[in-house]
Amino acid sequence: MNFDDSPEEAVWRAECREFLDAHATRRTEAIDWSQSIWARNRSEAELEAHRQKAAAWQTLKYEHGWAGLTWPEAFGGRGLSSHFNAIFAEVEADYDVPMGVYAQSIGMAGPTIIAHGTDAQKARYLAPMLTGQETWCQLFSEPGAGSDLAGLRTSGLVDGDELVVNGQKVWTSNAVEAAHGMLLVRTNTDVPKHRGITYVLLDMTLPGIDIRPLKQINGRAEFNEVFLDDVRIPLDAVVGDLDAGWGPILTTLANERQGIGIGMRGGTADLIEVARHFGLSNDRTVRQELARLMEMEETIRFLSYRVRTAASRGEAPGPESSVIKLAASRRLALQGSLVMRLMGAAATLADEDTYANGYWQSYAFLGQWAARIGGGTDQVQRNIVGENVLGLPQEPRPDKGIPFRDIPTA
Ligand SMILES: Cc1cc2nc3c(=O)[nH]c(=O)nc-3n(C[C@H](O)[C@H](O)[C@H](O)COP(=O)(O)OP(=O)(O)OC[C@H]3O[C@@H](n4cnc5c(N)ncnc54)[C@H](O)[C@@H]3O)c2cc1C
């Protein structure tokens, strides 16, 4: 493990800063969280303005050769490894620019199409992703298939040169704005569950698609239910082969895991400000908890250096990614409860006249479960660590090896 930049990384970091200094405004003061899109009661106009700003920043990056850093040069990227991308994100976080908006497009759909798509799919979809013109959503989870993704039941039947799709997806982030979706359908029930799934690129404007936003506890509605009713999709939208979607799925999920945390801002220093604001920065137990939070933050930082060092040597990330996700979950839990305690009775208010426009209740407390569930829940990460690090017996898998149609349903 090495904490310092290698000479090559130091040159890259300086190059990133030079580009950002030339095109973006570096923050000189602490972030004003009351203006964050995570604050309470953001209007649709404000959210749309944020999307426009993100699209303009993405286009600018594309025009200067800074979009899709990990994509091959042949597709408009820079062909860099993920730890160079992580260094760019670290530097970018110091500037007043939107981050994380294209995680599903450039971070997940793009790499999957590059690895498994046809030449025609690459020609059609990759460039509009990089420029920020078209965004994507991920239509994987269903009411009965989340952690057990391979249990999905949305059906796809081949009819001539089309796939006719029926079923329901849920928790589809940003489906309303998305031009396309990464859709998983079951096309074969005669084989074990992982072997009968097909991965499809879905045009979100096709007839038969009904998108219904789900209002969340924090007042926002990024999540959606997506109903698919006799949606006819041309077979040339299939990624790889029919029934062979599991390979592309693993590519999407591996890229999703790599992207988690990129673009996240804020940390213990912000909570110290909250403690000061509420006159608790000299309280001994509060100071102890802040120190614990800082200790966890540093532990996570050093664990992620371990992953980055492995990546810089060309090694694939192992179960340490699950350890990091679990550690980050524990930090989010501590941060969420600490911030509520610091705010005291003020934490029960939820309107724009509350401290920081309700940002801390919305993002740090109510929002903690977004990161603790999305990308694999805490319990699922524990299973991975248990089996792959501690050598505990495997979870019982009663449906292993049996045809999907014979798996009992609830
Ligand atoms: C912020 C966010 C964004 C998301 N965006 C998308 C998206 O864009 N597209 C999409 O398709 N999905 C999305 N999801 C859905 C996400 O992938 C699922 O919520 C996740 O996979 C868990 O599935 P589930 O909600 O069905 O819970 P379940 O899998 O039903 O789990 C319920 C509970 O049982 C536990 N559990 C399940 N299996 C096991 C096991 N084997 N051992 C021990 N405990 C277990 C879980 O940990 C959990 O506590 C998003 C979720 C979040 C939170």
Coordinates of C-alpha atoms and ligand atoms in Angstrom, one line a residue:
M1 CA 0.0 0.0 0.0
N2 CA 1.3 3.4 -0.9
F3 CA -0.3 6.7 0.4
D4 CA 1.6 9.0 -1.9
D5 CA 1.0 9.8 -5.5
S6 CA 3.5 8.0 -7.8
P7 CA 5.3 10.5 -10.1
E8 CA 2.8 9.6 -12.9
E9 CA -0.2 10.2 -10.6
A10 CA 1.2 13.5 -9.3
V11 CA 1.6 14.7 -13.0
W12 CA -2.0 13.6 -13.6
R13 CA -3.3 15.3 -10.5
A14 CA -1.6 18.6 -11.6
E15 CA -3.1 18.2 -15.1
C16 CA -6.6 17.7 -13.6
R17 CA -6.2 20.8 -11.5
E18 CA -5.0 22.8 -14.5
F19 CA -8.0 21.8 -16.5
L20 CA -10.4 22.5 -13.7
D21 CA -8.8 25.9 -12.8
A22 CA -9.3 26.9 -16.4
H23 CA -12.9 25.9 -16.7
A24 CA -14.6 25.8 -13.3
T25 CA -14.7 27.8 -10.0
R26 CA -12.7 26.5 -7.1
R27 CA -14.5 26.6 -3.8
T28 CA -12.9 29.0 -1.4
E29 CA -15.5 28.7 1.3
A30 CA -17.3 25.8 3.0
I31 CA -20.2 24.4 0.9
D32 CA -23.5 26.2 1.6
W33 CA -25.6 23.0 2.2
S34 CA -28.9 25.0 2.2
Q35 CA -28.4 25.4 -1.6
S36 CA -27.8 21.7 -2.2
I37 CA -30.2 19.8 -4.3
W38 CA -30.5 17.5 -1.3
A39 CA -32.0 20.3 0.9
R40 CA -35.7 20.0 1.6
N41 CA -38.4 21.2 -0.8
R42 CA -36.3 21.8 -3.9
S43 CA -38.7 22.9 -6.6
E44 CA -38.9 21.1 -10.0
A45 CA -37.5 24.3 -11.6
E46 CA -34.4 24.1 -9.3
L47 CA -33.9 20.4 -10.0
E48 CA -34.2 21.1 -13.8
A49 CA -31.6 23.9 -13.5
H50 CA -29.3 21.5 -11.8
R51 CA -29.7 19.0 -14.6
Q52 CA -29.1 21.7 -17.2
K53 CA -25.9 22.7 -15.4
A54 CA -24.8 19.1 -15.2
A55 CA -25.4 18.7 -19.0
A56 CA -23.4 21.9 -19.8
W57 CA -20.5 20.8 -17.6
Q58 CA -20.5 17.3 -19.2
T59 CA -20.5 18.8 -22.7
L60 CA -17.6 21.1 -21.8
K61 CA -15.7 18.1 -20.4
Y62 CA -16.4 16.2 -23.6
E63 CA -15.2 19.0 -25.9
H64 CA -11.9 19.2 -24.0
G65 CA -11.4 15.4 -23.9
W66 CA -12.2 15.0 -20.2
A67 CA -15.4 12.9 -20.5
G68 CA -15.3 9.1 -20.0
L69 CA -11.8 8.9 -18.7
T70 CA -11.8 5.2 -18.3
W71 CA -13.4 4.5 -21.8
P72 CA -11.2 3.4 -24.6
E73 CA -9.9 6.2 -26.8
A74 CA -11.7 4.6 -29.8
F75 CA -15.0 5.6 -28.2
G76 CA -14.1 9.1 -27.1
G77 CA -12.5 8.3 -23.8
R78 CA -8.9 8.5 -22.5
G79 CA -8.3 4.8 -21.8
L80 CA -7.2 5.5 -18.2
S81 CA -7.5 3.0 -15.3
S82 CA -10.1 3.6 -12.6
H83 CA -7.7 5.0 -10.0
F84 CA -6.9 7.9 -12.4
N85 CA -10.6 8.5 -12.7
A86 CA -10.8 8.5 -8.8
I87 CA -8.0 11.1 -8.7
F88 CA -9.9 13.3 -11.1
A89 CA -13.1 13.0 -9.0
E90 CA -11.1 13.9 -5.9
V91 CA -9.8 17.1 -7.5
E92 CA -13.2 17.8 -9.1
A93 CA -14.9 17.7 -5.7
D94 CA -13.0 21.0 -4.8
Y95 CA -14.9 22.8 -7.6
D96 CA -18.4 24.2 -7.9
V97 CA -19.6 21.7 -10.5
P98 CA -22.3 19.0 -10.5
M99 CA -21.0 15.5 -10.0
G100 CA -22.4 12.0 -10.2
V101 CA -25.3 12.8 -12.6
Y102 CA -24.0 10.5 -15.3
A103 CA -23.1 7.6 -13.1
Q104 CA -25.6 5.3 -14.7
S105 CA -24.9 6.4 -18.3
I106 CA -21.1 6.8 -18.5
G107 CA -20.3 4.7 -15.4
M108 CA -22.6 1.7 -16.0
A109 CA -24.4 1.5 -19.4
G110 CA -21.4 2.7 -21.4
P111 CA -18.9 0.2 -20.1
T112 CA -21.4 -2.6 -20.6
I113 CA -22.1 -1.6 -24.2
I114 CA -18.4 -1.3 -24.8
A115 CA -17.7 -4.7 -23.4
H116 CA -20.7 -6.7 -24.8
G117 CA -22.5 -4.5 -27.4
T118 CA -22.6 -4.7 -31.2
D119 CA -20.8 -2.2 -33.4
A120 CA -24.2 -0.7 -34.3
Q121 CA -25.1 -0.3 -30.6
K122 CA -21.8 1.4 -29.8
A123 CA -22.2 3.8 -32.8
R124 CA -25.8 4.7 -31.7
Y125 CA -25.5 5.0 -27.9
L126 CA -22.0 5.9 -26.8
A127 CA -21.4 9.4 -28.1
P128 CA -24.7 11.0 -26.7
M129 CA -23.8 9.6 -23.3
L130 CA -20.4 11.2 -23.2
T131 CA -21.7 14.6 -24.3
G132 CA -24.5 14.4 -21.6
Q133 CA -27.2 14.6 -24.3
E134 CA -28.9 11.3 -23.3
T135 CA -29.2 9.9 -19.8
W136 CA -29.9 6.3 -18.9
C137 CA -31.7 4.5 -16.1
Q138 CA -31.3 0.9 -14.7
L139 CA -34.3 -1.3 -14.9
F140 CA -33.0 -4.2 -12.8
S141 CA -35.0 -4.4 -9.5
E142 CA -38.5 -5.7 -9.3
P143 CA -40.9 -6.0 -6.4
G144 CA -39.8 -9.6 -5.9
A145 CA -36.2 -9.3 -7.1
G146 CA -33.6 -7.0 -5.5
S147 CA -30.8 -8.6 -3.6
D148 CA -31.8 -11.8 -5.4
L149 CA -31.6 -10.1 -8.8
A150 CA -31.6 -13.4 -10.7
G151 CA -35.1 -14.0 -9.4
L152 CA -36.6 -11.4 -11.8
R153 CA -39.8 -12.2 -13.5
T154 CA -40.5 -9.5 -16.1
S155 CA -41.0 -11.7 -19.2
G156 CA -39.7 -11.3 -22.8
L157 CA -41.2 -13.4 -25.5
V158 CA -39.6 -13.5 -29.0
D159 CA -42.2 -12.6 -31.7
G160 CA -40.6 -12.3 -35.2
D161 CA -37.7 -9.8 -34.9
E162 CA -39.1 -8.3 -31.7
L163 CA -39.1 -9.1 -28.0
V164 CA -42.5 -8.5 -26.4
V165 CA -42.0 -7.5 -22.8
N166 CA -44.5 -7.5 -19.8
G167 CA -43.8 -6.9 -16.2
Q168 CA -42.9 -4.3 -13.5
K169 CA -39.6 -2.7 -12.4
V170 CA -39.2 -0.7 -9.2
W171 CA -36.7 1.7 -7.5
T172 CA -35.7 2.9 -11.0
S173 CA -33.7 6.0 -10.3
N174 CA -34.2 9.0 -12.7
A175 CA -36.4 7.0 -15.1
V176 CA -38.5 10.1 -15.9
E177 CA -35.6 12.0 -17.5
A178 CA -33.8 9.0 -19.0
A179 CA -33.8 8.5 -22.8
H180 CA -32.8 4.8 -22.4
G181 CA -32.9 2.0 -19.9
M182 CA -30.7 -1.0 -19.2
L183 CA -33.5 -3.6 -19.0
L184 CA -33.4 -7.2 -17.8
V185 CA -36.1 -9.7 -18.8
R186 CA -36.6 -13.4 -18.4
T187 CA -36.6 -15.1 -21.7
N188 CA -36.2 -18.7 -20.7
T189 CA -37.8 -20.4 -17.7
D190 CA -36.6 -24.0 -18.5
V191 CA -33.1 -23.3 -17.3
P192 CA -31.7 -22.3 -13.8
K193 CA -32.4 -18.7 -12.9
H194 CA -29.1 -17.1 -13.9
R195 CA -29.2 -18.7 -17.4
G196 CA -32.5 -17.4 -18.7
I197 CA -32.1 -13.6 -18.5
T198 CA -31.7 -11.3 -21.5
Y199 CA -30.1 -7.8 -21.3
V200 CA -31.9 -5.2 -23.5
L201 CA -31.3 -1.6 -24.3
L202 CA -34.7 0.0 -24.0
D203 CA -35.9 3.2 -25.7
M204 CA -37.9 4.8 -22.8
T205 CA -40.4 6.4 -25.3
L206 CA -41.7 3.1 -26.7
P207 CA -45.5 2.5 -26.4
G208 CA -46.5 0.4 -23.4
I209 CA -44.1 2.0 -20.9
D210 CA -45.7 3.7 -17.9
I211 CA -43.4 5.5 -15.5
R212 CA -44.8 6.3 -12.0
P213 CA -42.7 8.4 -9.6
L214 CA -42.5 7.2 -6.0
K215 CA -42.4 10.0 -3.5
Q216 CA -39.7 9.4 -0.9
I217 CA -39.7 10.1 2.9
N218 CA -37.3 13.1 2.2
G219 CA -39.9 14.7 -0.1
R220 CA -38.1 13.9 -3.3
A221 CA -39.1 11.5 -6.1
E222 CA -36.1 10.2 -8.0
F223 CA -37.4 6.7 -7.7
N224 CA -40.0 5.3 -10.0
E225 CA -42.1 2.2 -10.7
V226 CA -41.9 1.3 -14.4
F227 CA -44.7 -0.8 -15.8
L228 CA -44.1 -2.6 -19.1
D229 CA -47.2 -3.7 -21.0
D230 CA -46.7 -5.5 -24.3
V231 CA -43.7 -3.3 -25.1
R232 CA -42.3 -4.4 -28.4
I233 CA -38.5 -4.0 -28.6
P234 CA -36.5 -4.8 -31.7
L235 CA -34.2 -7.8 -31.2
D236 CA -31.2 -5.8 -32.3
A237 CA -31.5 -4.0 -28.9
V238 CA -30.4 -7.2 -27.1
V239 CA -26.9 -7.0 -25.6
G240 CA -25.0 -10.2 -26.3
D241 CA -27.2 -13.2 -26.8
L242 CA -30.7 -14.1 -25.8
D243 CA -30.7 -15.9 -22.3
A244 CA -27.1 -14.9 -21.8
G245 CA -27.6 -11.6 -20.0
W246 CA -25.7 -12.6 -16.8
G247 CA -22.3 -11.7 -18.3
P248 CA -23.3 -8.1 -19.2
I249 CA -25.2 -7.8 -15.8
L250 CA -21.9 -8.6 -13.9
T251 CA -20.2 -5.9 -16.0
T252 CA -22.9 -3.3 -15.1
L253 CA -22.8 -4.3 -11.4
A254 CA -19.0 -4.2 -11.1
N255 CA -19.0 -0.7 -12.6
E256 CA -21.8 0.4 -10.3
R257 CA -19.8 -0.8 -7.3
Q258 CA -16.7 1.1 -8.5
G259 CA -18.7 4.3 -8.9
I260 CA -20.3 4.3 -5.5
G261 CA -19.0 7.2 -3.4
I262 CA -17.6 9.1 -6.5
G263 CA -18.9 12.7 -6.3
M264 CA -19.8 12.5 -2.6
R265 CA -18.9 15.6 -0.7
G266 CA -18.9 16.6 2.9
G267 CA -17.5 14.9 6.0
T268 CA -16.7 15.3 9.7
A269 CA -15.5 18.9 9.1
D270 CA -19.1 19.8 8.2
L271 CA -20.5 18.2 11.3
I272 CA -18.1 20.2 13.4
E273 CA -19.7 23.3 11.8
V274 CA -23.2 22.0 12.8
A275 CA -21.9 21.4 16.4
R276 CA -20.6 24.9 16.5
H277 CA -23.9 26.3 15.2
F278 CA -25.8 24.6 17.9
G279 CA -23.3 25.5 20.6
L280 CA -22.2 21.9 21.2
S281 CA -18.6 22.0 19.9
N282 CA -17.2 21.9 23.5
D283 CA -19.5 19.2 24.7
R284 CA -17.3 16.2 25.7
T285 CA -19.5 13.4 24.4
V286 CA -20.2 15.3 21.1
R287 CA -16.4 15.7 20.7
Q288 CA -15.9 12.0 21.3
E289 CA -18.4 11.1 18.7
L290 CA -16.9 13.6 16.2
A291 CA -13.5 12.0 16.8
R292 CA -15.1 8.6 16.2
L293 CA -16.6 9.8 12.9
M294 CA -13.3 11.2 11.8
E295 CA -11.5 8.0 12.7
M296 CA -14.0 6.0 10.6
E297 CA -13.6 8.5 7.7
E298 CA -9.8 8.0 7.7
T299 CA -10.2 4.2 8.0
I300 CA -12.4 4.2 4.9
R301 CA -9.9 6.5 3.1
F302 CA -7.0 4.2 3.8
L303 CA -9.1 1.1 2.8
S304 CA -9.9 2.7 -0.5
Y305 CA -6.2 3.4 -1.1
R306 CA -5.7 -0.3 -0.8
V307 CA -8.3 -0.9 -3.5
R308 CA -6.8 1.8 -5.7
T309 CA -3.2 0.5 -5.2
A310 CA -4.5 -3.0 -6.4
A311 CA -6.3 -1.4 -9.4
S312 CA -3.1 0.5 -10.3
R313 CA -1.4 -2.9 -10.5
G314 CA -4.1 -4.2 -12.7
E315 CA -5.7 -6.4 -10.0
A316 CA -9.5 -6.8 -9.9
P317 CA -11.2 -5.5 -6.8
G318 CA -12.0 -8.3 -4.3
P319 CA -14.1 -8.5 -1.2
E320 CA -12.4 -5.4 0.2
S321 CA -15.0 -3.4 -1.7
S322 CA -17.6 -5.0 0.5
V323 CA -15.6 -4.2 3.6
I324 CA -15.4 -0.5 2.5
K325 CA -19.1 -0.4 1.8
L326 CA -19.9 -1.8 5.2
A327 CA -17.6 0.6 6.9
A328 CA -19.1 3.5 5.0
S329 CA -22.6 2.3 6.1
R330 CA -21.5 2.4 9.7
R331 CA -20.2 5.9 9.3
L332 CA -23.4 7.0 7.7
A333 CA -25.4 5.6 10.5
L334 CA -23.3 7.3 13.1
Q335 CA -23.4 10.6 11.1
G336 CA -27.1 10.4 10.8
S337 CA -27.8 9.9 14.5
L338 CA -25.2 12.4 15.6
V339 CA -26.5 15.2 13.4
M340 CA -30.0 14.7 14.7
R341 CA -28.7 14.9 18.3
L342 CA -26.7 18.1 17.5
M343 CA -29.9 19.7 16.1
G344 CA -32.0 18.6 19.0
A345 CA -35.6 19.8 18.7
A346 CA -34.8 21.7 15.5
A347 CA -34.2 18.3 13.8
T348 CA -37.9 17.6 13.9
L349 CA -38.7 20.6 11.7
A350 CA -38.7 20.0 7.9
D351 CA -39.3 23.2 6.1
E352 CA -37.1 25.7 4.3
D353 CA -36.8 27.9 7.4
T354 CA -35.0 25.2 9.3
Y355 CA -31.2 25.1 9.7
A356 CA -29.5 24.6 6.3
N357 CA -32.9 24.3 4.6
G358 CA -33.5 20.8 6.0
Y359 CA -30.4 19.5 4.3
W360 CA -29.1 17.5 7.3
Q361 CA -32.4 15.8 8.1
S362 CA -33.0 15.0 4.4
Y363 CA -29.5 14.0 3.3
A364 CA -27.6 12.8 6.4
F365 CA -30.4 11.2 8.4
L366 CA -33.2 10.1 6.0
G367 CA -30.8 9.7 3.1
Q368 CA -28.4 7.4 4.8
W369 CA -30.4 4.3 3.7
A370 CA -29.9 5.2 0.0
A371 CA -26.2 4.3 0.3
R372 CA -26.8 1.5 2.8
I373 CA -29.3 -0.4 0.5
G374 CA -28.4 0.6 -3.1
G375 CA -25.5 -1.3 -4.7
G376 CA -26.0 -4.2 -2.3
T377 CA -27.4 -4.0 1.2
D378 CA -25.4 -4.2 4.4
Q379 CA -26.6 -7.7 5.0
V380 CA -25.6 -8.9 1.5
Q381 CA -22.1 -7.3 2.0
R382 CA -21.8 -9.2 5.2
N383 CA -22.6 -12.4 3.4
I384 CA -19.8 -11.7 0.9
V385 CA -17.3 -10.9 3.7
G386 CA -18.5 -13.9 5.6
E387 CA -18.0 -16.3 2.7
N388 CA -15.0 -14.8 0.9
V389 CA -13.0 -13.3 3.8
L390 CA -13.9 -15.3 6.9
G391 CA -14.4 -18.6 5.1
L392 CA -17.8 -19.2 6.7
P393 CA -20.2 -21.8 5.1
Q394 CA -22.1 -20.6 2.1
E395 CA -25.6 -19.3 2.4
P396 CA -28.2 -22.0 1.6
R397 CA -29.2 -21.7 -2.0
P398 CA -32.2 -24.1 -2.4
D399 CA -33.0 -22.9 -6.0
K400 CA -29.5 -23.6 -7.3
G401 CA -29.4 -25.7 -10.5
I402 CA -33.2 -26.1 -10.8
P403 CA -35.2 -24.7 -13.8
F404 CA -36.6 -21.3 -13.0
R405 CA -40.2 -22.5 -13.7
D406 CA -39.9 -25.0 -10.8
I407 CA -38.8 -22.4 -8.2
P408 CA -41.6 -21.9 -5.7
T409 CA -43.0 -18.3 -5.5
A410 CA -44.3 -16.5 -2.5
Ligands
LIG1 C1 -30.7 4.9 -3.6 C2 -31.1 3.7 -4.3 C3 -31.2 3.7 -5.7 C4 -31.6 2.6 -6.4 N1 -31.6 2.7 -7.8 C5 -32.0 1.6 -8.5 C6 -32.1 1.7 -9.9 O1 -31.8 2.7 -10.5 N2 -32.4 0.6 -10.6 C7 -32.7 -0.6 -10.0 O2 -33.0 -1.6 -10.7 N3 -32.7 -0.7 -8.6 C8 -32.4 0.4 -7.9 N4 -32.3 0.3 -6.5 C9 -32.8 -0.9 -5.8 C10 -31.7 -1.7 -5.2 O3 -30.9 -2.4 -6.1 C11 -32.5 -2.7 -4.2 O4 -33.1 -1.9 -3.2 C12 -31.5 -3.6 -3.6 O5 -30.9 -4.5 -4.5 C13 -32.2 -4.4 -2.4 O6 -33.3 -5.1 -2.9 P1 -34.7 -4.9 -2.3 O7 -35.0 -3.5 -2.0 O8 -35.7 -5.7 -3.1 O9 -34.6 -5.6 -0.9 P2 -34.6 -7.2 -0.6 O10 -33.6 -7.9 -1.5 O11 -36.0 -7.7 -0.6 O12 -34.1 -7.2 0.9 C14 -34.9 -6.9 2.0 C15 -34.1 -7.2 3.3 O13 -33.6 -8.5 3.3 C16 -32.2 -8.6 3.4 N5 -31.7 -9.7 2.6 C17 -32.0 -10.0 1.4 N6 -31.3 -11.1 1.0 C18 -30.6 -11.5 2.0 C19 -29.6 -12.6 2.3 N7 -29.3 -13.5 1.3 N8 -29.0 -12.6 3.5 C20 -29.3 -11.7 4.4 N9 -30.2 -10.7 4.3 C21 -30.8 -10.6 3.1 C22 -31.7 -7.3 2.8 O14 -30.4 -6.9 3.3 C23 -32.8 -6.3 3.3 O15 -32.5 -5.9 4.6 C24 -32.0 1.4 -5.7 C25 -32.0 1.4 -4.3 C26 -31.6 2.5 -3.6 C27 -31.6 2.5 -2.1

